[in-house]
Short mmCIF file of C-alpha atoms in Angstrom, two decimals:
data_model
loop_
_atom_site.label_atom_id
_atom_site.label_comp_id
_atom_site.label_asym_id
_atom_site.label_seq_id
_atom_site.Cartn_x
_atom_site.Cartn_y
_atom_site.Cartn_z
CA MET N 123 -11.92 -23.14 13.36
CA SER N 124 -15.60 -22.38 13.08
CA GLY N 125 -17.31 -22.14 9.73
CA LEU N 126 -18.10 -18.52 10.39
CA TYR N 127 -14.43 -17.76 11.00
CA ILE N 128 -13.51 -19.38 7.73
CA LEU N 129 -16.14 -17.41 5.91
CA ASN N 130 -15.34 -14.05 7.44
CA THR N 131 -11.61 -14.25 7.79
CA VAL N 132 -10.34 -16.64 5.16
CA ALA N 133 -12.85 -16.23 2.35
CA GLY N 134 -13.48 -12.56 3.08
CA GLY N 135 -9.79 -11.71 3.18
CA LEU N 136 -8.97 -13.76 0.10
CA ILE N 137 -11.77 -12.36 -2.01
CA ALA N 138 -11.02 -8.77 -1.01
CA GLY N 139 -7.34 -9.36 -1.72
CA ILE N 140 -8.00 -10.94 -5.10
CA VAL N 141 -10.10 -7.95 -6.15
CA PHE N 142 -7.45 -5.55 -4.86
CA GLY N 143 -4.57 -7.34 -6.56
CA PHE N 144 -6.56 -7.52 -9.78
CA LEU N 145 -7.27 -3.78 -9.69
CA LEU N 146 -3.66 -2.91 -8.89
CA GLN N 147 -2.38 -4.99 -11.79
CA LYS N 148 -4.93 -3.58 -14.22
CA GLY N 149 -4.03 -0.10 -13.06
CA GLY N 150 -0.39 -0.60 -13.95
CA VAL N 151 0.70 0.33 -10.44
CA SER N 152 2.28 -3.06 -9.88
CA GLN N 153 5.05 -1.91 -12.22
CA PHE N 154 8.35 -0.37 -11.18
CA ASN N 155 8.35 2.02 -14.14
CA VAL N 156 4.92 3.42 -13.32
CA ILE N 157 5.70 4.07 -9.67
CA VAL N 158 9.20 5.43 -10.19
CA ARG N 159 8.01 7.65 -13.05
CA GLN N 160 5.40 9.10 -10.69
CA PHE N 161 8.25 10.19 -8.43
CA LEU N 162 9.99 11.54 -11.51
CA PHE N 163 6.82 13.33 -12.68
CA THR N 164 6.66 11.62 -16.06
CA ASP N 165 3.71 9.37 -15.22
CA PHE N 166 0.84 10.43 -12.99
CA THR N 167 -1.05 7.14 -12.80
CA VAL N 168 -0.25 6.63 -9.12
CA ILE N 169 -1.61 9.98 -7.96
CA LYS N 170 -4.65 9.61 -10.19
CA VAL N 171 -5.50 6.20 -8.77
CA MET N 172 -4.88 7.32 -5.19
CA LEU N 173 -6.92 10.51 -5.46
CA THR N 174 -9.85 8.74 -7.09
CA ALA N 175 -9.83 5.99 -4.47
CA ILE N 176 -9.70 8.52 -1.65
CA VAL N 177 -12.50 10.67 -3.06
CA VAL N 178 -14.81 7.75 -3.90
CA GLY N 179 -14.04 5.93 -0.65
CA GLY N 180 -14.21 9.11 1.38
CA LEU N 181 -17.58 10.18 0.02
CA GLY N 182 -18.84 6.68 0.71
CA VAL N 183 -17.45 6.47 4.25
CA TYR N 184 -18.71 9.85 5.34
CA THR N 185 -22.11 9.46 3.69
CA LEU N 186 -22.64 6.08 5.31
CA ASN N 187 -21.40 7.50 8.58
CA TYR N 188 -23.76 10.47 8.29
CA PHE N 189 -26.70 8.08 8.11
CA ASP N 190 -25.28 6.08 11.04
CA ILE N 191 -24.72 3.01 8.90
CA ILE N 192 -21.06 2.72 9.82
CA PRO N 193 -18.84 4.18 12.54
CA LEU N 194 -15.54 5.85 11.70
CA LEU N 195 -13.02 3.08 12.26
CA ASP N 196 -9.66 3.41 13.91
CA VAL N 197 -7.76 4.27 10.76
CA ALA N 198 -8.62 7.82 11.65
CA VAL N 199 -5.79 8.08 14.18
CA PRO N 200 -3.93 11.23 15.16
CA ALA N 201 -0.59 11.47 13.42
CA HIS N 202 2.30 10.29 15.59
CA LEU N 203 6.05 10.66 15.11
CA GLY N 204 6.31 7.16 13.66
CA VAL N 205 4.11 8.23 10.76
CA LEU N 206 6.55 10.97 9.82
CA ILE N 207 9.79 9.04 10.34
CA GLY N 208 8.36 5.83 8.94
CA GLY N 209 6.88 7.68 6.01
CA LEU N 210 10.22 9.25 5.11
CA LEU N 211 11.92 5.85 5.24
CA PHE N 212 9.07 4.30 3.30
CA GLY N 213 9.57 6.75 0.44
CA VAL N 214 13.24 5.82 0.16
CA GLY N 215 12.34 2.15 0.05
CA MET N 216 9.50 2.69 -2.39
CA ALA N 217 11.73 4.54 -4.84
CA THR N 218 14.43 1.85 -4.57
CA LEU N 219 12.15 -1.18 -4.82
CA GLY N 220 9.88 0.70 -7.21
CA LEU N 221 6.86 -0.77 -5.47
CA CYS N 222 5.00 -0.61 -2.18
CA PRO N 223 3.98 -3.68 -0.14
CA GLY N 224 0.63 -4.29 -1.82
CA THR N 225 1.82 -3.55 -5.35
CA CYS N 226 4.93 -5.66 -4.79
CA VAL N 227 2.80 -8.69 -4.01
CA ALA N 228 0.65 -7.97 -7.05
CA ALA N 229 3.84 -7.66 -9.09
CA ALA N 230 4.97 -11.07 -7.88
CA GLY N 231 1.61 -12.41 -8.98
CA GLN N 232 1.91 -10.90 -12.42
CA GLY N 233 5.27 -12.62 -12.92
CA SER N 234 7.85 -9.98 -12.01
CA ARG N 235 10.68 -12.04 -10.57
CA ASP N 236 12.44 -9.12 -8.91
CA ALA N 237 9.31 -8.55 -6.83
CA TRP N 238 10.00 -11.80 -4.95
CA PHE N 239 13.29 -10.34 -3.73
CA GLY N 240 11.32 -7.33 -2.62
CA ILE N 241 9.06 -9.65 -0.65
CA LEU N 242 12.07 -11.31 0.98
CA GLY N 243 13.44 -7.88 1.86
CA MET N 244 10.09 -6.90 3.33
CA LEU N 245 9.89 -10.03 5.45
CA LYS N 246 13.41 -9.34 6.69
CA GLY N 247 12.55 -5.71 7.37
CA ALA N 248 9.50 -6.76 9.36
CA ALA N 249 11.62 -9.17 11.40
CA VAL N 250 14.21 -6.52 12.19
CA PHE N 251 11.41 -4.13 13.12
CA ILE N 252 10.00 -6.66 15.56
CA THR N 253 13.43 -7.05 17.11
CA LEU N 254 13.92 -3.29 17.44
CA TYR N 255 10.35 -2.65 18.54
CA PRO N 256 11.14 -1.93 22.21
CA TRP N 257 13.23 1.04 21.09
CA ILE N 258 10.86 2.17 18.35
CA LYS N 259 7.54 2.10 20.15
CA GLY N 260 8.30 5.37 21.88
CA MET N 261 7.75 7.09 18.55
CA HIS N 262 4.19 5.82 18.44
CA GLY N 263 3.45 7.69 21.61
CA ILE N 264 4.69 11.06 20.41
CA ILE N 265 1.55 12.63 19.00
CA LEU N 266 2.07 15.36 16.42
CA THR N 267 -1.51 16.61 16.42
CA HIS N 268 -4.50 15.76 18.56
CA ALA N 269 -6.79 15.92 15.55
CA ALA N 270 -7.55 12.49 14.16
CA THR N 271 -8.85 13.89 10.89
CA VAL N 272 -7.81 16.74 8.63
CA TRP N 273 -11.28 18.28 8.76
CA GLN N 274 -11.14 18.36 12.55
CA LEU N 275 -7.69 19.92 12.29
CA LEU N 276 -9.06 22.62 9.99
CA GLY N 277 -12.33 22.95 11.86
CA VAL N 278 -14.50 22.33 8.82
CA SER N 279 -17.09 19.78 7.77
CA PRO N 280 -15.72 16.56 6.24
CA PHE N 281 -17.96 17.15 3.24
CA LEU N 282 -16.35 20.51 2.56
CA LEU N 283 -12.96 18.85 2.50
CA LEU N 284 -14.27 16.04 0.31
CA GLY N 285 -15.82 18.59 -2.02
CA ILE N 286 -12.47 20.35 -2.37
CA LEU N 287 -10.76 17.01 -2.98
CA LEU N 288 -13.33 16.10 -5.60
CA VAL N 289 -12.85 19.35 -7.46
CA GLY N 290 -9.09 19.05 -7.16
CA THR N 291 -9.17 15.50 -8.50
CA VAL N 292 -11.32 16.43 -11.47
CA LEU N 293 -9.00 19.34 -12.29
CA PHE N 294 -5.97 17.09 -11.87
CA PHE N 295 -7.37 14.62 -14.38
CA LYS N 296 -8.31 17.42 -16.74
CA PHE N 297 -5.01 19.23 -16.79
CA ILE N 298 -2.37 16.61 -16.04
CA ARG N 299 -1.84 14.51 -19.09
CA ASP N 300 0.89 11.87 -19.05
CA MET M 108 -17.44 -7.28 -19.75
CA GLN M 109 -15.32 -10.26 -20.75
CA THR M 110 -13.14 -8.18 -23.05
CA MET M 111 -12.73 -5.60 -20.31
CA LEU M 112 -11.24 -8.20 -17.97
CA LYS M 113 -8.77 -9.12 -20.68
CA GLU M 114 -7.52 -5.57 -21.14
CA LYS M 115 -3.90 -4.93 -20.24
CA ARG M 116 -4.70 -1.58 -18.63
CA TRP M 117 -7.67 0.11 -17.11
CA PRO M 118 -7.84 3.89 -16.85
CA PRO M 119 -6.80 5.32 -13.44
CA TYR M 120 -10.25 6.70 -12.65
CA LEU M 121 -11.75 3.23 -13.04
CA VAL M 122 -9.11 1.52 -10.93
CA GLY M 123 -9.33 4.22 -8.27
CA THR M 124 -13.11 3.95 -8.16
CA GLY M 125 -12.82 0.18 -7.83
CA ILE M 126 -10.38 0.53 -4.95
CA GLY M 127 -12.57 3.11 -3.23
CA LEU M 128 -15.62 0.88 -3.54
CA LEU M 129 -13.63 -2.14 -2.39
CA GLY M 130 -12.50 -0.19 0.66
CA LEU M 131 -16.11 0.64 1.44
CA ALA M 132 -17.21 -2.94 0.93
CA THR M 133 -14.60 -4.33 3.30
CA ILE M 134 -15.65 -1.83 5.96
CA VAL M 135 -19.37 -2.49 5.61
CA LEU M 136 -19.24 -6.25 5.11
CA MET M 137 -16.18 -7.30 7.09
CA HIS M 138 -15.38 -4.41 9.46
CA GLU M 139 -11.87 -4.29 8.06
CA THR M 140 -9.94 -1.64 6.19
CA LEU M 141 -7.51 -2.26 3.34
CA GLY M 142 -3.93 -2.70 4.48
CA ALA M 143 -0.90 -4.68 3.37
CA SER M 144 1.99 -4.10 5.74
CA SER M 145 0.71 -5.70 8.96
CA ALA M 146 0.49 -9.04 7.15
CA PHE M 147 4.25 -8.96 6.61
CA GLU M 148 4.83 -8.38 10.29
CA ARG M 149 2.60 -11.34 11.06
CA PHE M 150 4.07 -13.69 8.47
CA SER M 151 7.54 -12.74 9.66
CA ALA M 152 6.64 -13.21 13.32
CA ALA M 153 5.01 -16.57 12.58
CA LEU M 154 8.07 -17.72 10.66
CA TYR M 155 10.46 -16.61 13.37
CA ALA M 156 8.32 -18.16 16.10
CA LEU M 157 8.55 -21.44 14.22
CA LEU M 158 12.32 -21.25 13.87
CA PHE M 159 13.13 -19.64 17.21
CA PRO M 160 10.65 -20.75 19.88
CA GLY M 161 11.69 -18.10 22.40
CA PHE M 162 11.23 -15.28 19.91
CA TYR M 163 8.07 -13.67 21.26
CA LYS M 164 9.16 -13.56 24.88
CA ALA M 165 12.58 -12.25 23.93
CA THR M 166 11.29 -9.26 21.99
CA GLY M 167 8.19 -8.55 24.01
CA PHE M 168 6.35 -8.36 20.72
CA GLN M 169 2.64 -8.48 21.22
CA VAL M 170 0.25 -9.72 18.63
CA ASP M 171 -3.24 -8.60 19.47
CA SER M 172 -5.86 -11.21 20.20
CA GLY M 173 -6.53 -14.21 18.07
CA SER M 174 -4.47 -16.12 15.61
CA ILE M 175 -1.34 -14.53 14.24
CA ILE M 176 -2.53 -15.34 10.73
CA ASN M 177 -5.53 -13.03 10.41
CA TRP M 178 -7.72 -11.37 7.79
CA TYR M 179 -4.83 -9.23 6.55
CA CYS M 180 -2.70 -12.29 5.87
CA TYR M 181 -5.38 -13.81 3.67
CA PHE M 182 -5.85 -10.40 2.06
CA VAL M 183 -2.20 -10.30 1.01
CA ILE M 184 -2.34 -13.88 -0.30
CA GLY M 185 -5.39 -12.75 -2.26
CA ILE M 186 -3.40 -9.86 -3.77
CA LEU M 187 -0.90 -12.37 -5.13
CA ILE M 188 -3.71 -14.38 -6.73
CA GLY M 189 -5.46 -11.27 -8.05
CA GLY M 190 -2.29 -9.96 -9.65
CA TRP M 191 -1.74 -13.33 -11.26
CA LEU M 192 -5.32 -13.54 -12.51
CA SER M 193 -5.27 -10.10 -14.06
CA ALA M 194 -2.02 -10.77 -15.90
CA LYS M 195 -3.17 -14.20 -16.99
CA LEU M 196 -6.38 -12.85 -18.50
CA SER M 197 -4.64 -10.07 -20.39
CA GLY M 198 -1.51 -11.91 -21.41
CA PHE M 199 0.58 -9.31 -19.60
CA THR M 200 4.28 -10.11 -19.62
CA PRO M 201 6.48 -8.23 -17.17
CA GLN M 202 9.92 -6.89 -18.06
CA ARG M 203 12.74 -9.10 -16.83
CA ILE M 204 14.27 -6.02 -15.27
CA PRO M 205 12.35 -2.72 -15.18
CA SER M 206 13.66 -0.54 -17.97
CA VAL M 207 14.13 2.56 -15.80
CA TRP M 208 16.26 0.48 -13.44
CA GLN M 209 18.23 -1.02 -16.30
CA ASP M 210 18.88 2.38 -17.88
CA ASN M 211 20.57 3.43 -14.67
CA PHE M 212 22.07 0.28 -13.19
CA GLY M 213 22.57 -2.02 -16.12
CA PRO M 214 21.14 -5.41 -17.11
CA SER M 215 22.36 -7.47 -14.17
CA PHE M 216 19.44 -9.29 -12.57
CA PHE M 217 21.59 -9.96 -9.52
CA LYS M 218 22.06 -6.22 -9.03
CA ARG M 219 18.33 -5.65 -9.41
CA ALA M 220 17.57 -8.43 -6.94
CA ILE M 221 19.86 -6.82 -4.36
CA GLY M 222 18.25 -3.44 -5.00
CA ALA M 223 14.79 -4.92 -4.62
CA PHE M 224 15.77 -6.66 -1.39
CA ILE M 225 17.29 -3.56 0.15
CA GLY M 226 14.39 -1.44 -1.06
CA GLY M 227 11.89 -3.88 0.39
CA PHE M 228 13.77 -3.92 3.67
CA ILE M 229 13.76 -0.15 4.05
CA LEU M 230 10.16 -0.01 2.80
CA MET M 231 8.83 -2.39 5.43
CA MET M 232 10.88 -0.85 8.24
CA GLY M 233 9.26 2.45 7.31
CA ALA M 234 5.83 0.91 6.99
CA ARG M 235 5.85 -0.71 10.41
CA ILE M 236 7.35 2.33 12.12
CA ALA M 237 4.48 4.26 10.59
CA ARG M 238 2.12 1.35 11.34
CA GLY M 239 0.79 1.39 7.82
CA CYS M 240 1.65 1.63 4.13
CA THR M 241 0.10 3.09 0.99
CA SER M 242 -2.88 0.75 1.32
CA GLY M 243 -3.36 1.25 5.04
CA HIS M 244 -2.42 4.89 5.53
CA ALA M 245 -2.70 6.53 2.14
CA ILE M 246 -5.84 4.81 0.88
CA SER M 247 -7.72 3.65 3.99
CA GLY M 248 -6.48 6.50 6.15
CA GLY M 249 -6.71 8.92 3.25
CA MET M 250 -10.35 8.12 2.55
CA HIS M 251 -11.12 8.63 6.22
CA LEU M 252 -9.35 11.99 5.92
CA ALA M 253 -7.05 10.90 8.76
CA THR M 254 -4.19 13.19 9.74
CA ALA M 255 -1.94 10.11 9.97
CA GLY M 256 -2.84 9.07 6.44
CA TRP M 257 -2.31 12.46 4.90
CA LEU M 258 0.94 13.13 6.73
CA PHE M 259 2.15 9.71 5.59
CA MET M 260 1.38 10.55 1.96
CA ILE M 261 3.26 13.83 2.18
CA ALA M 262 6.25 12.08 3.78
CA ILE M 263 6.47 9.25 1.27
CA PHE M 264 6.22 11.57 -1.69
CA ALA M 265 8.82 13.94 -0.27
CA SER M 266 11.45 11.23 0.24
CA GLY M 267 10.32 9.15 -2.73
CA ILE M 268 10.69 12.06 -5.13
CA LEU M 269 14.10 12.97 -3.72
CA THR M 270 15.35 9.37 -3.81
CA ALA M 271 14.08 8.72 -7.32
CA HIS M 272 15.75 11.86 -8.66
CA ILE M 273 19.03 10.79 -7.10
CA LEU M 274 18.88 7.16 -8.24
CA TYR M 275 17.38 7.44 -11.71
CA ARG M 276 19.00 10.07 -13.87
CA LYS M 277 18.45 8.20 -17.12
CA GLY M 278 15.46 6.70 -18.87
CA ARG M 279 12.92 8.95 -17.25
#
């Protein structure tokens, strides 16, 4: 393994993960109660964190892209059937475990013992997925919309959409008190 | 700054800003986007390949170029460390069993462990069918204003809200 590989992949991944895990734990989103209460509408931390991250990140991505500093990476993929079906399943799992993959790992780090069983379940789920993959991959080919981005779908500028999101987020923070 | 790191909670706008900036940093510096679920697929595949040598050929599962343990795997290991560090600095102590769970299913840790396992199983099946999770689709995809990311968010909230209302009638 070259030194550059170690720097980019190992150190880069670890450092980014450490920052992410730290933020998740500080945000309280590595807690079952916080996530489940979001689904029950008695705690809005999850939506607040998500919206802020999307607005900040989105403004950054599209501004940097506007000045040709970065390309739009392949996360901007057209929605396929797997996104819908997988997303519906994911929600069931997230409400039952009370965590999502990233927050579950952060929860394990913070000392929540039940999170480790979540991790075992996730590893098992991944293994079963791999086994069933030949029958599942068809879903990935069924495209639901040819638009890779919502602004392309709506036929507007990304900055208009981001502006609306920004306003919406500010209003959300202003009016939704936990 | 030091006292801030020792806080038990940061406000959502601060955490969200941090995540957004982190997402930008990983794109600019490392050409990677935040994501947690693919690492589980890789760890699982690596484990199975170790235990069952014919595993890859049998399933036709392809891992794209390079080592199976990639940036995302180190990222997830980092999340574990970061969660630990944050709790250590603040003295955060987790509940033995989440109180909302306990209010509805009782104090048995065994029951909670089973629930967590099953939940994690369904969660990851969903994540890999969708080819992403809240970090990958909702946050990374969301900030790119991707149709996949936004559809994913709508889907997880729809079923998550329904499931939570069915499972947790008490202690809300």
